[in-house]
Short mmCIF file of N, CA and C in Angstrom, two decimals:
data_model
loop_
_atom_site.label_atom_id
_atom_site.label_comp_id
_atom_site.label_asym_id
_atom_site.label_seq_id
_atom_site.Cartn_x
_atom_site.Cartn_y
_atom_site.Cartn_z
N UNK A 2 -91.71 -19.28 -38.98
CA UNK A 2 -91.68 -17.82 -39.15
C UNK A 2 -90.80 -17.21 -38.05
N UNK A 3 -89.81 -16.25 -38.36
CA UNK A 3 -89.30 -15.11 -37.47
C UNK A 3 -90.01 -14.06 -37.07
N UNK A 4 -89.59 -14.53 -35.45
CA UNK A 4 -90.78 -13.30 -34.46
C UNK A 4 -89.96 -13.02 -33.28
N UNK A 5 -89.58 -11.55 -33.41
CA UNK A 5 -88.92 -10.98 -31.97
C UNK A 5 -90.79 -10.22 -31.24
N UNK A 6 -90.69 -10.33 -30.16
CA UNK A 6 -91.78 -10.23 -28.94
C UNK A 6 -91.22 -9.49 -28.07
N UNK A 7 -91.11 -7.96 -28.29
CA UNK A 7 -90.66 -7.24 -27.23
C UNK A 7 -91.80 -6.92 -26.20
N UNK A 8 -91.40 -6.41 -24.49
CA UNK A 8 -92.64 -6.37 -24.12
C UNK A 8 -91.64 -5.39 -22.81
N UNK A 9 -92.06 -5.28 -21.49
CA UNK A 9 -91.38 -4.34 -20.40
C UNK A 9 -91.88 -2.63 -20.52
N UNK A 10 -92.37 -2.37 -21.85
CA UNK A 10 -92.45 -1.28 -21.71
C UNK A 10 -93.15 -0.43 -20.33
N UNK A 11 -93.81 0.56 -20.44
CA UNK A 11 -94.32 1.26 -19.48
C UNK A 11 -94.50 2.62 -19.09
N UNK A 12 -94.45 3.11 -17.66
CA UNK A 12 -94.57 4.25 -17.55
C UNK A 12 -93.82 4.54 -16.55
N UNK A 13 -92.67 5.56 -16.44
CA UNK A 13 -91.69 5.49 -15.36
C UNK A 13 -91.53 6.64 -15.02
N UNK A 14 -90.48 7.32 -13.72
CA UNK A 14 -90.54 8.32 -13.29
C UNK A 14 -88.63 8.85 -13.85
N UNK A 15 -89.46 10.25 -13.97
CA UNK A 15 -88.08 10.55 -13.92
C UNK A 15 -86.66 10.17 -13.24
N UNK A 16 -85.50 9.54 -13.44
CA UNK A 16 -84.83 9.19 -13.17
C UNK A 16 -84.80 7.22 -12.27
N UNK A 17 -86.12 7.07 -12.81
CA UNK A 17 -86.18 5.58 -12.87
C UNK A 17 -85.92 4.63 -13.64
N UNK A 18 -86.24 3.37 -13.35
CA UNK A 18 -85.48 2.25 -14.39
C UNK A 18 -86.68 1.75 -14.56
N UNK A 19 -86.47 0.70 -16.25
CA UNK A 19 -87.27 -0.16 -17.13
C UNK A 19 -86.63 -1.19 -17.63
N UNK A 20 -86.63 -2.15 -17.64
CA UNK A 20 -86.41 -3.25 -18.28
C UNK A 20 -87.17 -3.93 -19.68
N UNK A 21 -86.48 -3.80 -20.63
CA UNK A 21 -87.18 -4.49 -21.89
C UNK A 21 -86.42 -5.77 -22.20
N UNK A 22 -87.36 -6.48 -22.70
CA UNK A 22 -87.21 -7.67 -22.90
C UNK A 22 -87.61 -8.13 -24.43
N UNK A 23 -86.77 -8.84 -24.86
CA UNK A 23 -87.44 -8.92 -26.42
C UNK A 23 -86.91 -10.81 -26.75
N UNK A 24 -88.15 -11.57 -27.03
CA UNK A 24 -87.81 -12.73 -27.25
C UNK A 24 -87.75 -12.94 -28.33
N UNK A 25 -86.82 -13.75 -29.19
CA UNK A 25 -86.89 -14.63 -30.43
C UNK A 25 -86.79 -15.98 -30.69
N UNK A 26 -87.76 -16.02 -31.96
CA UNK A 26 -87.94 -17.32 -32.32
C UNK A 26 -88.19 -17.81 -33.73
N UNK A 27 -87.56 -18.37 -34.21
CA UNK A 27 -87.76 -19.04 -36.03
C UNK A 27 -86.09 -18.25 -36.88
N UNK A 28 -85.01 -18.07 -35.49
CA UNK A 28 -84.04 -17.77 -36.13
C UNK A 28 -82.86 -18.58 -36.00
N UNK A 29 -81.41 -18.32 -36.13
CA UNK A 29 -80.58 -18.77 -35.30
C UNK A 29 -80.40 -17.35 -34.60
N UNK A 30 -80.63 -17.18 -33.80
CA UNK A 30 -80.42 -15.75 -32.66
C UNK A 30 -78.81 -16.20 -32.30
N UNK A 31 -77.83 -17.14 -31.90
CA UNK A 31 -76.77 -16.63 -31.71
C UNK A 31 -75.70 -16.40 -32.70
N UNK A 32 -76.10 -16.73 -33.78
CA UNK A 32 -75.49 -15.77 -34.84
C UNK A 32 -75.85 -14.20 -35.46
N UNK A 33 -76.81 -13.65 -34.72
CA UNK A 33 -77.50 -12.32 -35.21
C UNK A 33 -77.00 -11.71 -34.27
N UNK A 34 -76.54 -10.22 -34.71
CA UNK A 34 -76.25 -9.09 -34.17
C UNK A 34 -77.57 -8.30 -34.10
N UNK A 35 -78.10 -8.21 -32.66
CA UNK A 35 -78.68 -8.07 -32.30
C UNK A 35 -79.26 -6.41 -32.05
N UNK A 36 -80.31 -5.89 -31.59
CA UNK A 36 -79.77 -4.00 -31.87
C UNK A 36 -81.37 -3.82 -31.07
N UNK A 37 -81.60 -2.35 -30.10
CA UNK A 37 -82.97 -1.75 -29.93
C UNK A 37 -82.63 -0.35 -30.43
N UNK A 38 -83.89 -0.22 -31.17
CA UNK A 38 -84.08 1.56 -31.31
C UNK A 38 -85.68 2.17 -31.10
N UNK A 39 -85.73 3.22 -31.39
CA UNK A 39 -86.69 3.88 -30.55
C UNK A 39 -87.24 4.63 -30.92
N UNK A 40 -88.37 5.33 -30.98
CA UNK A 40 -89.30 6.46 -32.29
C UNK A 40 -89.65 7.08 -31.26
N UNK A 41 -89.52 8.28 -30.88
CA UNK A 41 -90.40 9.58 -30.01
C UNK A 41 -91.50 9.99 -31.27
N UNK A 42 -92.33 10.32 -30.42
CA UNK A 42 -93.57 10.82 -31.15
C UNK A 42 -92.80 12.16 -32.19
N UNK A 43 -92.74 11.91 -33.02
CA UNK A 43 -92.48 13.06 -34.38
C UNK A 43 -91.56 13.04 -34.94
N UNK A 44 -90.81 11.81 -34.62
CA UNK A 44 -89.36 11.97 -34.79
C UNK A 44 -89.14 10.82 -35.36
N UNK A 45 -88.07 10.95 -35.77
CA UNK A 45 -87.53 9.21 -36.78
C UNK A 45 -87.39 8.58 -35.75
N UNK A 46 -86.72 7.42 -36.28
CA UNK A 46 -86.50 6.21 -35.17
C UNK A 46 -84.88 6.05 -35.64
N UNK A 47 -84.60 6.11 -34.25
CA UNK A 47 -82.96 5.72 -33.99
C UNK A 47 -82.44 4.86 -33.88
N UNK A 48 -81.32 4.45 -33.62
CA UNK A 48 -80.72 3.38 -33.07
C UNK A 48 -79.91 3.71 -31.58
N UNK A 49 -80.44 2.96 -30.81
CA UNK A 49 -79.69 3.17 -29.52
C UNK A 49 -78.81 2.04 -28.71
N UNK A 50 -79.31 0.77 -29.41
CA UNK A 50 -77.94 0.18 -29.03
C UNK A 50 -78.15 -1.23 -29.79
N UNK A 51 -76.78 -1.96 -29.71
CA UNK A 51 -76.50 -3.18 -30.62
C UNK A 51 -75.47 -3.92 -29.44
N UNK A 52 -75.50 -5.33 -29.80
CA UNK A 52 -74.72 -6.16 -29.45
C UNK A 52 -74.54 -6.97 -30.33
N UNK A 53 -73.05 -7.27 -30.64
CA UNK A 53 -72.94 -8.55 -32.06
C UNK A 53 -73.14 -9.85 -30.86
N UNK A 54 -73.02 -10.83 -32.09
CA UNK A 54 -73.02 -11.94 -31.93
C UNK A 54 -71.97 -12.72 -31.50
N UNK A 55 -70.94 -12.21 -31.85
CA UNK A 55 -68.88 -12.91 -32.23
C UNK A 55 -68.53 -12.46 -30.55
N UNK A 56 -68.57 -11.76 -30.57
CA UNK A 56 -67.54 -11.19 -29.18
C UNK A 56 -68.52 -10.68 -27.94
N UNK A 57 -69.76 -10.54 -28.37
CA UNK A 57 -70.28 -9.87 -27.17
C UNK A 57 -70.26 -8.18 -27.07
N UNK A 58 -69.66 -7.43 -28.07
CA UNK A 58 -68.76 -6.07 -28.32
C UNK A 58 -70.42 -5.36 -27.86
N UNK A 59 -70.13 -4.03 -27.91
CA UNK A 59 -72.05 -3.19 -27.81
C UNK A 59 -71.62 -1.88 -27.93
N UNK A 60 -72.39 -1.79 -28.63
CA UNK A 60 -72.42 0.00 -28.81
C UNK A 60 -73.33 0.64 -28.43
N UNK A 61 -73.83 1.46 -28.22
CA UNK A 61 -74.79 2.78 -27.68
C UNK A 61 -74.59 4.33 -28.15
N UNK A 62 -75.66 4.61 -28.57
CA UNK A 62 -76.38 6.26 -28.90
C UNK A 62 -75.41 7.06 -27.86
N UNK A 63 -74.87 8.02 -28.07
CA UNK A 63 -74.46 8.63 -26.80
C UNK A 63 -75.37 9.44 -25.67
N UNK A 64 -76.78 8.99 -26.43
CA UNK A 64 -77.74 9.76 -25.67
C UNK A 64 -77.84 8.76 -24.30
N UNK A 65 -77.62 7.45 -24.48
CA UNK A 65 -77.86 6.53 -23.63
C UNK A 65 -76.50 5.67 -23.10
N UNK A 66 -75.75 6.26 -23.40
CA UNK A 66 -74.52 5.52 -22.85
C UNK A 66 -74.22 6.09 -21.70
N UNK A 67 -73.86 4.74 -20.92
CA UNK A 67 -73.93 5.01 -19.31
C UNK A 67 -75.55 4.90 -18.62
N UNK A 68 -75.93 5.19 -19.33
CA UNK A 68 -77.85 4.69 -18.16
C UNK A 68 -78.26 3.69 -19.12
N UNK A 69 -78.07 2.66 -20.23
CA UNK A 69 -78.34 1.75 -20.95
C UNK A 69 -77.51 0.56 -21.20
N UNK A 70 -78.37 -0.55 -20.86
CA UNK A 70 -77.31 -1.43 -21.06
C UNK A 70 -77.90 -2.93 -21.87
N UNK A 71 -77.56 -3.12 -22.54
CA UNK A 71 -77.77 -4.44 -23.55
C UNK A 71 -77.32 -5.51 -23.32
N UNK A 72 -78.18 -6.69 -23.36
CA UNK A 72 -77.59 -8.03 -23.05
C UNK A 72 -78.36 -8.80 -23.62
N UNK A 73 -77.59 -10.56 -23.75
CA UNK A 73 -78.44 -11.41 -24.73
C UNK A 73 -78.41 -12.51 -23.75
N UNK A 74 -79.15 -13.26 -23.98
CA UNK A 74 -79.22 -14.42 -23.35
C UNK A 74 -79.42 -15.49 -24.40
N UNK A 75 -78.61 -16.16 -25.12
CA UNK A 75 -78.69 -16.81 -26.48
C UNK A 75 -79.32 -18.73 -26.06
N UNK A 76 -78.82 -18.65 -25.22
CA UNK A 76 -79.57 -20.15 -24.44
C UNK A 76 -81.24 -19.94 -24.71
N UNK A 77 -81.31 -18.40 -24.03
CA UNK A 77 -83.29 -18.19 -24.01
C UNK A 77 -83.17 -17.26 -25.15
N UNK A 78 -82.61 -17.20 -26.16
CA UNK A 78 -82.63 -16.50 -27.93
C UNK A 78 -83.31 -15.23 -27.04
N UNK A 79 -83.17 -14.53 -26.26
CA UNK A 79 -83.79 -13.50 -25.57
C UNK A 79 -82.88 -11.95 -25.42
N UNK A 80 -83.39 -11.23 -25.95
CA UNK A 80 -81.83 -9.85 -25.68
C UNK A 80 -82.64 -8.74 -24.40
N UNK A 81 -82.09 -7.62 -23.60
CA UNK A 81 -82.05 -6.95 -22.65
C UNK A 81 -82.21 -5.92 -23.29
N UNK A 82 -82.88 -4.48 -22.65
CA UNK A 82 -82.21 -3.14 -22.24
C UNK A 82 -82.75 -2.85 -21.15
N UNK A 83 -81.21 -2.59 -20.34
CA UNK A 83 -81.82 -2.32 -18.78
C UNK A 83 -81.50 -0.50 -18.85
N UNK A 84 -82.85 -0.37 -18.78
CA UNK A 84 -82.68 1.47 -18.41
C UNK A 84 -82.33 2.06 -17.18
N UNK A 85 -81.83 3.33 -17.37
CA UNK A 85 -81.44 3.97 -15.87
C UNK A 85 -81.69 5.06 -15.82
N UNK A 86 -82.00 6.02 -15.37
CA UNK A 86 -81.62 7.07 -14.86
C UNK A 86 -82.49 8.07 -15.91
N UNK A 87 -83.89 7.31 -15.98
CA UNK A 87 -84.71 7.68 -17.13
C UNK A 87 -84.92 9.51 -17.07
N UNK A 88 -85.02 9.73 -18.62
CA UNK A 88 -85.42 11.04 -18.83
C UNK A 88 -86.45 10.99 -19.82
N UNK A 89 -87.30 12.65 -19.60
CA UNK A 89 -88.98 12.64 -20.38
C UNK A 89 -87.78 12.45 -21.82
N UNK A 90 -87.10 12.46 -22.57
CA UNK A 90 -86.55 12.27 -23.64
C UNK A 90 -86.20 11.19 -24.20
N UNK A 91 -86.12 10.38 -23.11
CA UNK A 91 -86.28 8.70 -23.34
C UNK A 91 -87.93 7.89 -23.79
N UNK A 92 -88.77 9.13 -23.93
CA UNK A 92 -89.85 8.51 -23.96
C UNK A 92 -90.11 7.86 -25.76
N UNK A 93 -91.06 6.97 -26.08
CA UNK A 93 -91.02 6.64 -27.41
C UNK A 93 -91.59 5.28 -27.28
N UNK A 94 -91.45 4.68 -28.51
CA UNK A 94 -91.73 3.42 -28.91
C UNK A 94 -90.23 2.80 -29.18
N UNK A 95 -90.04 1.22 -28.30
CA UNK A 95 -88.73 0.81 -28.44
C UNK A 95 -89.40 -0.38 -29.23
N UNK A 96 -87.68 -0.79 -30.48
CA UNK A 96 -88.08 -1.66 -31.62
C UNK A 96 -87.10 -2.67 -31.05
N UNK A 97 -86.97 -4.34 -30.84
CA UNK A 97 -85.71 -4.76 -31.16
C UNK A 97 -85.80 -4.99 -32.16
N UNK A 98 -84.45 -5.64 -32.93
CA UNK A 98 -84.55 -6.06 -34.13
C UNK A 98 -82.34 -7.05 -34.41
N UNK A 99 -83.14 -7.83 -35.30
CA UNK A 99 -82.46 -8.48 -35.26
C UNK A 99 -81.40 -9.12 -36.60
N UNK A 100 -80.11 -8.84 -36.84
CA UNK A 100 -79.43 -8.72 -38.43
C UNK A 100 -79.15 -10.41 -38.60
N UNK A 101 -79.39 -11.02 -39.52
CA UNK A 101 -78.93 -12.25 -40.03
C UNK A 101 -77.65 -11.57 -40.96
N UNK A 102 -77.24 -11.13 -41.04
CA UNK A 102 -76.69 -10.13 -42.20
C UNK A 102 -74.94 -9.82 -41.38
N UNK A 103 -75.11 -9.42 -40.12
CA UNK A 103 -74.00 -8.85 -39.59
C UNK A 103 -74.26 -10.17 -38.26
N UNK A 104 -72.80 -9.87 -37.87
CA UNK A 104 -72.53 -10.53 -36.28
C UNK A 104 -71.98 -9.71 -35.47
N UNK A 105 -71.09 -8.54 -36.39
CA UNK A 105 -70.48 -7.94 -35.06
C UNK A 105 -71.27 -6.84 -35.05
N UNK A 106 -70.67 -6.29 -34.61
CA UNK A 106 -71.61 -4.56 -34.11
C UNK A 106 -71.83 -3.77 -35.11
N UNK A 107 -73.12 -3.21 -34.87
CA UNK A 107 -73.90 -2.08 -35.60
C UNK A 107 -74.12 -0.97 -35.94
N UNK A 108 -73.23 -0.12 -35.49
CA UNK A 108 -73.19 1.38 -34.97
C UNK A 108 -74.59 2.32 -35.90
N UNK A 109 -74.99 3.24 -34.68
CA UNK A 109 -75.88 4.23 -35.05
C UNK A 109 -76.81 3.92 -35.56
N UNK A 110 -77.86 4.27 -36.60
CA UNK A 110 -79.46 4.13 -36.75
C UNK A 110 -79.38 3.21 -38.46
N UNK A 111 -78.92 2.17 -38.36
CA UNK A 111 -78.53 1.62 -40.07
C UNK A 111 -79.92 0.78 -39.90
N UNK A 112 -80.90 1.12 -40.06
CA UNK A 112 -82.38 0.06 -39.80
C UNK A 112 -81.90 -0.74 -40.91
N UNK A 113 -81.45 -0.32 -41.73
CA UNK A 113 -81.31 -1.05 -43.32
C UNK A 113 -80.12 -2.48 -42.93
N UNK A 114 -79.77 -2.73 -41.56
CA UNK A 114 -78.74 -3.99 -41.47
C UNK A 114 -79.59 -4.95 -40.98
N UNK A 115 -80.72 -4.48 -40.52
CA UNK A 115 -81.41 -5.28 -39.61
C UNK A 115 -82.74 -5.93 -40.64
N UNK A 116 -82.70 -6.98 -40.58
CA UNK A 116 -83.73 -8.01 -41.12
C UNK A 116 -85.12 -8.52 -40.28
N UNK A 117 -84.74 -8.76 -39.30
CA UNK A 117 -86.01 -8.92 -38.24
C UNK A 117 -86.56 -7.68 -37.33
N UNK A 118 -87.68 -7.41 -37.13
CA UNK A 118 -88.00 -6.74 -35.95
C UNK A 118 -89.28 -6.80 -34.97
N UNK A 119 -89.04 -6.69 -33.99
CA UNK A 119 -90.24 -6.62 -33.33
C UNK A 119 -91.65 -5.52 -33.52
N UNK A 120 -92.63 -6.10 -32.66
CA UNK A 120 -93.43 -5.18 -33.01
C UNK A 120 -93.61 -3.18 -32.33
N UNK A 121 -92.38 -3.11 -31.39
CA UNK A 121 -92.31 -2.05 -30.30
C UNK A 121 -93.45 -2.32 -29.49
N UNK A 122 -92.29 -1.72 -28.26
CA UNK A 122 -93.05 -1.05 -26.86
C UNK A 122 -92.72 -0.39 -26.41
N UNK A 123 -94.18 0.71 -25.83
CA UNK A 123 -94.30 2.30 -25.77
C UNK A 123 -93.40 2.02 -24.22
N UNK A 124 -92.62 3.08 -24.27
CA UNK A 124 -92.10 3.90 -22.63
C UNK A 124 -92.40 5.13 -22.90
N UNK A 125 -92.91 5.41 -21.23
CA UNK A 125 -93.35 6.65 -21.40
C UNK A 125 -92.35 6.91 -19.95
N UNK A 126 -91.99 8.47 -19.62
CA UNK A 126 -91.01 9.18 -18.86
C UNK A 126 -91.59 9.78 -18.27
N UNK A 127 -92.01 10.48 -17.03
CA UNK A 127 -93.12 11.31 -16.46
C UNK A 127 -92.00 12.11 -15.69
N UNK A 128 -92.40 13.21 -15.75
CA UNK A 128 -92.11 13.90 -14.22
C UNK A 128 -93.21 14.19 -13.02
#
């Protein structure tokens, strides 16, 4: 069975950092274009960032570009988002998820490319 295991979430301060971590397993993970997005309480769920598989390429939400950063570790089938410079607007439930479907990049909130996903984890933003 395919199972991404995200986990890092938490509770952070304004203008602090979080690290999420999301493991996979029962796929080939270095052929999947990889992606996290994120649900605030009332609100849809977005897409905030992707990394393909082919080149390493990444895209980002412009809400998070520049304080977000995505990485894979395909040896440990394991992908990144290192947060920065957190805001109460960053708060939500983060999803990874993972496309058998695509390799290169993902742009914007296409949940519909993505085939696998994790179960989310809550960040919360405090001031």
């Amino acid at each position: 069975d395919v199972q991404l295991q995200a986990s890092g979430g938490g509770l952070a301060q304004v203008g602090g950092s979080l690290s999420l971590s999301c493991a996979a397993s029962g796929l080939s993970f270095d052929d999947h274009a990889i992606g996290w997005f994120r649900q605030a309480p009332g609100k849809e769920r977005e897409g905030v960032s992707c990394i393909s598989s082919s080149d390493g390429s990444t895209y980002y939400a412009d809400s998070v570009a520049g304080r977000f950063t995505i990485s894979r570790d395909n040896a440990k089938n394991t992908m990144y988002l290192q947060m920065s410079s957190l805001t109460p607007e960053d708060t939500g439930v983060y999803y990874c998820a993972s496309s058998r479907t695509y390799s290169g990049i993902i742009s914007g909130s296409v949940q519909g490319a993505y085939n696998y996903w994790g179960q989310g984890t809550l960040v919360t933003v405090s001031s």
